[in-house]
Amino acid sequence: MPELPEVETVRKTLLALVLNERIKHVDVQWPNIIKMPAEPNDFQHLLEGQSILDIKRKGKFLIFELDNYSLVSHLRMEGKYGVYTKDEPIDKHTHVIFYLESGKTLRYHDVRKFGTMHLFAKGQAFHDLPLKQLGPDPFEQEYTVDHLLPKINKSTRAIKNILLDQTVIAGLGNIYVDETLFRARIHPLRTGDSLDRKEVQAIIVEAKATIEEAVKQGGTTIRSYVNSQGEIGMFQQQLYAYGQEGQPCARCGTEVLKIKVSNRGTHLCPSCQQIS
DNA sequence: AGCAGTACCTGACGGC
DNA sequence: TGCCGTCAGGTACTGC
């Protein structure tokens, strides 16, 4: 589900609800969510008494900064956080519950159970997987043509796949890659080694612009995304490619096409985005 | 080393 | 009403 703009919106809305809250105890209902420590029991016990001092983000990861630990959380396709009163009924897709001393509960909800949580000693999170391997996200200093052009040019993969690779750029997913390539007028099947500096520059500029606009709109809601206050995003009203198959291209009127690239649904204007 | 295919899950939807 | 196949904002693992 969520890509960088949705995760950033979750970060902001959730921080407003749980900043300085102290964790009394933790219930893990689906242990596979917890990847570190290996024993979910240890995860529960280590978090007792910890306060939430900040929530950071890198790419699509949330990082809860606690007194002594950093909790790295990925929402994957369907993960959501919500804050509830203690006695609100717990639905069947809630898998981790943080009971707070204020009486509120922070709940992690995930229909497909793909989400992950890693707990690290404070300060260690960025030096270990999964954060260690991430490329720059569009708000970081390393996000430049000079840094990204060599990585893109040495690959023979489709540019769509390169942009989905979080070790190259962190934060883009299926929606924003399709939007970026539409705006930059690059066909998703162009190979990395076929792109010149000007084309890569266009991709970098359009990816950042798209992400920034989407953050301002609170993200994109296609089916199920809501932020931590339960609100949907609004950027779906400004999509040019994703989900627009059969509609006329906003630039030239040609019908937007949907194809498969490495098994992911991929949307493009066959007239504005040419292979050669 | 780098890449494609598959696994991890559940639910919604369309066709028969 | 089923039942079956396909699809979904993602990434880790396997094996070529």
Short mmCIF file of C-alpha atoms (C1' of nucleotides) in Angstrom, two decimals:
data_model
loop_
_atom_site.label_atom_id
_atom_site.label_comp_id
_atom_site.label_asym_id
_atom_site.label_seq_id
_atom_site.Cartn_x
_atom_site.Cartn_y
_atom_site.Cartn_z
CA MET A 1 0.00 0.00 0.00
CA PRO A 2 2.00 2.92 1.21
CA GLU A 3 4.88 4.62 -0.53
CA LEU A 4 6.92 7.55 0.77
CA PRO A 5 4.10 10.16 0.79
CA GLU A 6 1.71 7.87 2.65
CA VAL A 7 4.38 6.82 5.18
CA GLU A 8 5.34 10.47 5.74
CA THR A 9 1.66 11.31 6.36
CA VAL A 10 1.39 8.41 8.81
CA ARG A 11 4.55 9.65 10.54
CA LYS A 12 3.16 13.14 11.08
CA THR A 13 -0.36 12.12 12.10
CA LEU A 14 0.90 9.40 14.42
CA LEU A 15 3.52 11.58 16.08
CA ALA A 16 0.79 14.04 17.06
CA LEU A 17 -1.05 11.21 18.82
CA VAL A 18 1.74 9.36 20.66
CA LEU A 19 4.62 11.78 21.27
CA ASN A 20 5.97 11.29 24.82
CA GLU A 21 3.59 8.41 25.51
CA ARG A 22 5.09 5.68 27.70
CA ILE A 23 4.57 2.02 26.81
CA LYS A 24 3.20 -0.06 29.66
CA HIS A 25 3.13 -3.37 27.88
CA VAL A 26 2.95 -4.92 24.43
CA ASP A 27 0.90 -7.78 22.97
CA VAL A 28 2.06 -9.50 19.78
CA GLN A 29 -0.78 -11.49 18.19
CA TRP A 30 0.98 -12.50 14.92
CA PRO A 31 4.63 -13.18 15.77
CA ASN A 32 5.84 -13.26 12.14
CA ILE A 33 5.58 -9.45 12.06
CA ILE A 34 8.48 -9.27 14.56
CA LYS A 35 11.76 -9.92 12.70
CA MET A 36 14.11 -8.71 15.47
CA PRO A 37 14.69 -9.79 18.15
CA ALA A 38 14.17 -13.39 17.07
CA GLU A 39 11.95 -14.07 20.07
CA PRO A 40 8.74 -11.97 19.99
CA ASN A 41 8.59 -12.36 23.78
CA ASP A 42 11.84 -10.40 24.04
CA PHE A 43 10.35 -7.71 21.80
CA GLN A 44 7.43 -7.34 24.20
CA HIS A 45 9.58 -7.17 27.32
CA LEU A 46 12.24 -4.82 25.98
CA LEU A 47 9.59 -2.24 25.11
CA GLU A 48 8.05 -2.11 28.58
CA GLY A 49 8.60 1.31 30.15
CA GLN A 50 9.97 2.92 26.97
CA SER A 51 8.68 6.33 25.92
CA ILE A 52 8.12 7.45 22.32
CA LEU A 53 10.46 10.43 21.91
CA ASP A 54 10.23 10.89 18.13
CA ILE A 55 9.17 9.19 14.92
CA LYS A 56 11.51 9.42 11.93
CA ARG A 57 11.25 8.10 8.38
CA LYS A 58 13.63 6.85 5.73
CA GLY A 59 12.12 5.79 2.41
CA LYS A 60 9.06 3.75 3.35
CA PHE A 61 10.29 2.88 6.87
CA LEU A 62 9.09 4.45 10.08
CA ILE A 63 11.60 4.65 12.95
CA PHE A 64 10.18 5.07 16.46
CA GLU A 65 12.87 6.58 18.68
CA LEU A 66 12.48 5.35 22.26
CA ASP A 67 14.56 5.89 25.41
CA ASN A 68 16.90 2.98 24.75
CA TYR A 69 15.78 1.48 21.45
CA SER A 70 14.84 2.31 17.85
CA LEU A 71 11.84 0.45 16.47
CA VAL A 72 11.94 0.16 12.66
CA SER A 73 8.52 -0.53 11.14
CA HIS A 74 7.54 -1.23 7.52
CA LEU A 75 3.86 -1.20 6.53
CA ARG A 76 4.36 -3.20 3.28
CA MET A 77 1.05 -3.45 1.43
CA GLU A 78 -1.64 -2.94 4.07
CA GLY A 79 -0.11 -1.93 7.40
CA LYS A 80 -1.80 0.82 9.43
CA TYR A 81 -1.35 2.40 12.84
CA GLY A 82 -4.22 3.73 14.90
CA VAL A 83 -4.70 5.03 18.44
CA TYR A 84 -7.73 3.86 20.38
CA THR A 85 -9.16 3.90 23.85
CA LYS A 86 -8.44 0.77 25.87
CA ASP A 87 -11.87 -0.75 25.60
CA GLU A 88 -12.59 -0.31 21.91
CA PRO A 89 -13.03 -3.80 20.42
CA ILE A 90 -9.95 -5.30 18.78
CA ASP A 91 -10.64 -6.42 15.24
CA LYS A 92 -9.20 -9.60 13.73
CA HIS A 93 -6.52 -7.85 11.66
CA THR A 94 -4.86 -6.13 14.62
CA HIS A 95 -1.54 -7.92 15.20
CA VAL A 96 0.50 -5.79 17.62
CA ILE A 97 -0.95 -3.76 20.50
CA PHE A 98 1.03 -1.21 22.50
CA TYR A 99 -0.74 -0.42 25.79
CA LEU A 100 0.20 3.11 26.88
CA GLU A 101 0.27 4.48 30.41
CA SER A 102 -2.19 7.23 29.49
CA GLY A 103 -4.81 4.53 28.91
CA LYS A 104 -4.70 4.81 25.14
CA THR A 105 -3.59 1.91 22.95
CA LEU A 106 -1.51 2.10 19.79
CA ARG A 107 -2.52 -0.71 17.43
CA TYR A 108 -0.83 -2.10 14.34
CA HIS A 109 -3.36 -3.42 11.83
CA ASP A 110 -2.42 -5.35 8.68
CA VAL A 111 -4.87 -7.42 6.61
CA ARG A 112 -2.15 -9.20 4.64
CA LYS A 113 0.32 -9.58 7.53
CA PHE A 114 3.25 -8.53 5.31
CA GLY A 115 4.48 -5.73 7.58
CA THR A 116 7.71 -6.02 9.60
CA MET A 117 9.15 -4.65 12.85
CA HIS A 118 12.83 -4.66 13.87
CA LEU A 119 14.00 -3.49 17.28
CA PHE A 120 17.56 -2.15 17.63
CA ALA A 121 19.61 -0.61 20.39
CA LYS A 122 19.28 3.16 20.06
CA GLY A 123 21.58 4.55 17.38
CA GLN A 124 22.12 1.16 15.77
CA ALA A 125 19.15 1.06 13.37
CA PHE A 126 20.76 2.92 10.47
CA HIS A 127 23.85 0.66 10.59
CA ASP A 128 21.91 -2.58 10.16
CA LEU A 129 19.52 -4.16 7.68
CA PRO A 130 16.94 -3.27 6.59
CA LEU A 131 17.84 0.46 6.70
CA LYS A 132 21.54 0.05 5.90
CA GLN A 133 21.00 -0.97 2.28
CA LEU A 134 18.63 1.86 1.32
CA GLY A 135 19.60 4.39 -1.31
CA PRO A 136 18.89 8.09 -0.74
CA ASP A 137 15.28 9.15 -0.54
CA PRO A 138 14.28 12.24 -2.57
CA PHE A 139 14.70 14.57 0.42
CA GLU A 140 18.32 13.62 1.11
CA GLN A 141 21.59 15.20 -0.03
CA GLU A 142 22.77 12.16 -2.02
CA TYR A 143 19.70 12.43 -4.23
CA THR A 144 21.54 13.91 -7.21
CA VAL A 145 22.17 13.06 -10.87
CA ASP A 146 25.88 12.63 -10.16
CA HIS A 147 25.15 9.99 -7.57
CA LEU A 148 22.32 8.19 -9.40
CA LEU A 149 23.41 8.32 -13.06
CA PRO A 150 26.22 5.73 -12.70
CA LYS A 151 23.94 3.34 -10.81
CA ILE A 152 21.28 3.61 -13.50
CA ASN A 153 23.65 3.47 -16.47
CA LYS A 154 25.43 0.31 -15.36
CA SER A 155 22.17 -1.68 -15.31
CA THR A 156 20.45 -3.39 -18.20
CA ARG A 157 17.19 -3.71 -16.27
CA ALA A 158 14.04 -1.82 -17.20
CA ILE A 159 14.02 1.68 -15.65
CA LYS A 160 10.71 0.80 -13.97
CA ASN A 161 12.46 -2.00 -12.06
CA ILE A 162 15.46 0.18 -11.22
CA LEU A 163 13.21 2.87 -9.73
CA LEU A 164 11.36 0.27 -7.64
CA ASP A 165 14.72 -0.95 -6.25
CA GLN A 166 14.98 0.64 -2.79
CA THR A 167 18.79 0.32 -2.80
CA VAL A 168 18.91 2.83 -5.68
CA ILE A 169 16.26 5.35 -4.49
CA ALA A 170 14.25 4.80 -1.31
CA GLY A 171 10.57 5.60 -1.20
CA LEU A 172 9.17 5.12 -4.69
CA GLY A 173 6.63 2.35 -5.30
CA ASN A 174 4.35 1.28 -8.09
CA ILE A 175 2.15 4.39 -8.20
CA TYR A 176 4.87 7.03 -8.03
CA VAL A 177 7.18 5.22 -10.46
CA ASP A 178 4.43 5.16 -13.09
CA GLU A 179 3.65 8.84 -12.44
CA THR A 180 7.33 9.80 -12.55
CA LEU A 181 7.97 8.04 -15.87
CA PHE A 182 4.81 9.53 -17.38
CA ARG A 183 5.87 13.04 -16.36
CA ALA A 184 9.43 12.49 -17.56
CA ARG A 185 8.10 10.97 -20.82
CA ILE A 186 10.23 7.84 -20.44
CA HIS A 187 8.92 4.40 -21.39
CA PRO A 188 9.04 2.03 -18.37
CA LEU A 189 10.84 -0.67 -20.41
CA ARG A 190 13.76 1.57 -21.41
CA THR A 191 16.89 -0.02 -19.97
CA GLY A 192 19.06 1.81 -17.45
CA ASP A 193 22.06 1.79 -19.79
CA SER A 194 20.01 3.40 -22.59
CA LEU A 195 19.22 6.58 -20.65
CA ASP A 196 21.31 9.72 -21.12
CA ARG A 197 22.09 12.29 -18.45
CA LYS A 198 19.25 14.57 -19.49
CA GLU A 199 16.69 11.77 -19.26
CA VAL A 200 17.94 10.67 -15.84
CA GLN A 201 17.84 14.30 -14.73
CA ALA A 202 14.18 14.49 -15.83
CA ILE A 203 13.36 11.33 -13.89
CA ILE A 204 15.02 12.66 -10.73
CA VAL A 205 13.29 16.03 -10.95
CA GLU A 206 9.85 14.56 -11.68
CA ALA A 207 10.13 11.90 -8.97
CA LYS A 208 10.86 14.51 -6.34
CA ALA A 209 8.17 16.89 -7.58
CA THR A 210 5.59 14.09 -7.62
CA ILE A 211 6.53 12.94 -4.12
CA GLU A 212 6.41 16.50 -2.77
CA GLU A 213 2.98 17.18 -4.25
CA ALA A 214 1.67 13.87 -2.94
CA VAL A 215 2.95 14.64 0.58
CA LYS A 216 1.08 17.96 0.45
CA GLN A 217 -2.08 16.05 -0.49
CA GLY A 218 -1.67 13.56 2.36
CA GLY A 219 -0.80 10.68 0.00
CA THR A 220 -2.82 8.60 -2.46
CA THR A 221 -5.79 6.45 -1.48
CA ILE A 222 -6.73 3.83 -4.09
CA ARG A 223 -8.51 1.27 -1.95
CA SER A 224 -7.57 1.15 1.69
CA TYR A 225 -4.89 3.66 2.71
CA VAL A 226 -5.74 5.92 5.65
CA ASN A 227 -3.37 7.89 7.88
CA SER A 228 -3.18 7.39 11.65
CA GLN A 229 -6.17 9.68 12.19
CA GLY A 230 -8.25 7.58 9.79
CA GLU A 231 -8.22 10.13 6.96
CA ILE A 232 -7.72 9.21 3.29
CA GLY A 233 -5.23 10.94 0.98
CA MET A 234 -6.20 13.19 -1.92
CA PHE A 235 -3.43 12.76 -4.49
CA GLN A 236 -5.43 10.14 -6.45
CA GLN A 237 -7.19 13.13 -8.02
CA GLN A 238 -3.90 14.16 -9.63
CA LEU A 239 -2.73 10.87 -11.10
CA TYR A 240 -1.94 10.96 -14.81
CA ALA A 241 -0.98 7.32 -15.39
CA TYR A 242 -1.65 4.98 -12.45
CA GLY A 243 -5.18 3.57 -12.67
CA GLN A 244 -5.93 5.69 -15.75
CA GLU A 245 -5.98 2.84 -18.29
CA GLY A 246 -8.55 3.55 -21.02
CA GLN A 247 -8.64 7.27 -20.20
CA PRO A 248 -7.22 9.87 -22.58
CA CYS A 249 -3.68 11.03 -21.82
CA ALA A 250 -3.86 14.50 -20.23
CA ARG A 251 -1.13 15.72 -22.61
CA CYS A 252 -2.04 14.22 -25.99
CA GLY A 253 -5.38 12.42 -25.71
CA THR A 254 -4.02 8.97 -26.63
CA GLU A 255 -5.53 6.19 -24.53
CA VAL A 256 -3.46 5.34 -21.43
CA LEU A 257 -2.28 1.74 -21.62
CA LYS A 258 -1.77 -0.86 -18.88
CA ILE A 259 0.95 -3.47 -19.36
CA LYS A 260 2.93 -5.81 -17.11
CA VAL A 261 6.55 -5.14 -16.23
CA SER A 262 8.08 -7.91 -14.09
CA ASN A 263 4.55 -8.83 -13.09
CA ARG A 264 3.64 -5.35 -11.79
CA GLY A 265 0.76 -3.46 -13.37
CA THR A 266 2.34 -0.58 -15.31
CA HIS A 267 0.56 2.43 -16.80
CA LEU A 268 1.82 4.63 -19.62
CA CYS A 269 0.92 6.80 -22.57
CA PRO A 270 2.18 4.90 -25.62
CA SER A 271 2.46 8.12 -27.55
CA CYS A 272 4.28 10.36 -25.01
CA GLN A 273 6.47 7.50 -23.69
CA GLN A 274 8.20 5.87 -26.65
CA ILE A 275 10.66 3.00 -26.42
CA SER A 276 13.13 4.33 -28.99
"C1'" DA B 1 27.15 -10.26 -8.88
"C1'" DG B 2 22.90 -9.40 -10.50
"C1'" DC B 3 18.60 -10.67 -11.89
"C1'" DA B 4 13.89 -13.07 -12.40
"C1'" DG B 5 10.75 -15.95 -10.14
"C1'" DT B 6 8.45 -17.17 -6.06
"C1'" DA B 7 6.83 -16.85 -1.30
"C1'" DC B 8 4.56 -14.45 2.26
"C1'" DC B 9 -1.14 -13.35 3.31
"C1'" DT B 10 -6.09 -11.84 2.83
"C1'" DG B 11 -9.94 -10.04 0.43
"C1'" DA B 12 -12.41 -8.06 -3.56
"C1'" DC B 13 -14.08 -8.77 -7.99
"C1'" DG B 14 -15.39 -10.85 -12.47
"C1'" DG B 15 -16.62 -14.91 -15.18
"C1'" DC B 16 -18.85 -19.28 -15.40
"C1'" DT C 1 -24.52 -19.16 -4.52
"C1'" DG C 2 -20.40 -21.01 -5.05
"C1'" DC C 3 -15.78 -21.80 -7.06
"C1'" DC C 4 -11.67 -20.33 -9.46
"C1'" DG C 5 -8.50 -17.27 -11.31
"C1'" DT C 6 -6.62 -12.61 -11.10
"C1'" DC C 7 -5.31 -8.58 -8.88
"C1'" DA C 8 -3.53 -5.41 -5.05
"C1'" DG C 9 0.54 1.39 -2.67
"C1'" DG C 10 6.10 -4.51 -1.12
"C1'" DT C 11 10.16 -6.85 -0.27
"C1'" DA C 12 13.07 -11.17 1.18
"C1'" DC C 13 14.60 -15.30 -0.26
"C1'" DT C 14 16.15 -18.79 -3.63
"C1'" DG C 15 18.55 -20.45 -7.36
"C1'" DC C 16 20.11 -19.67 -12.04
#
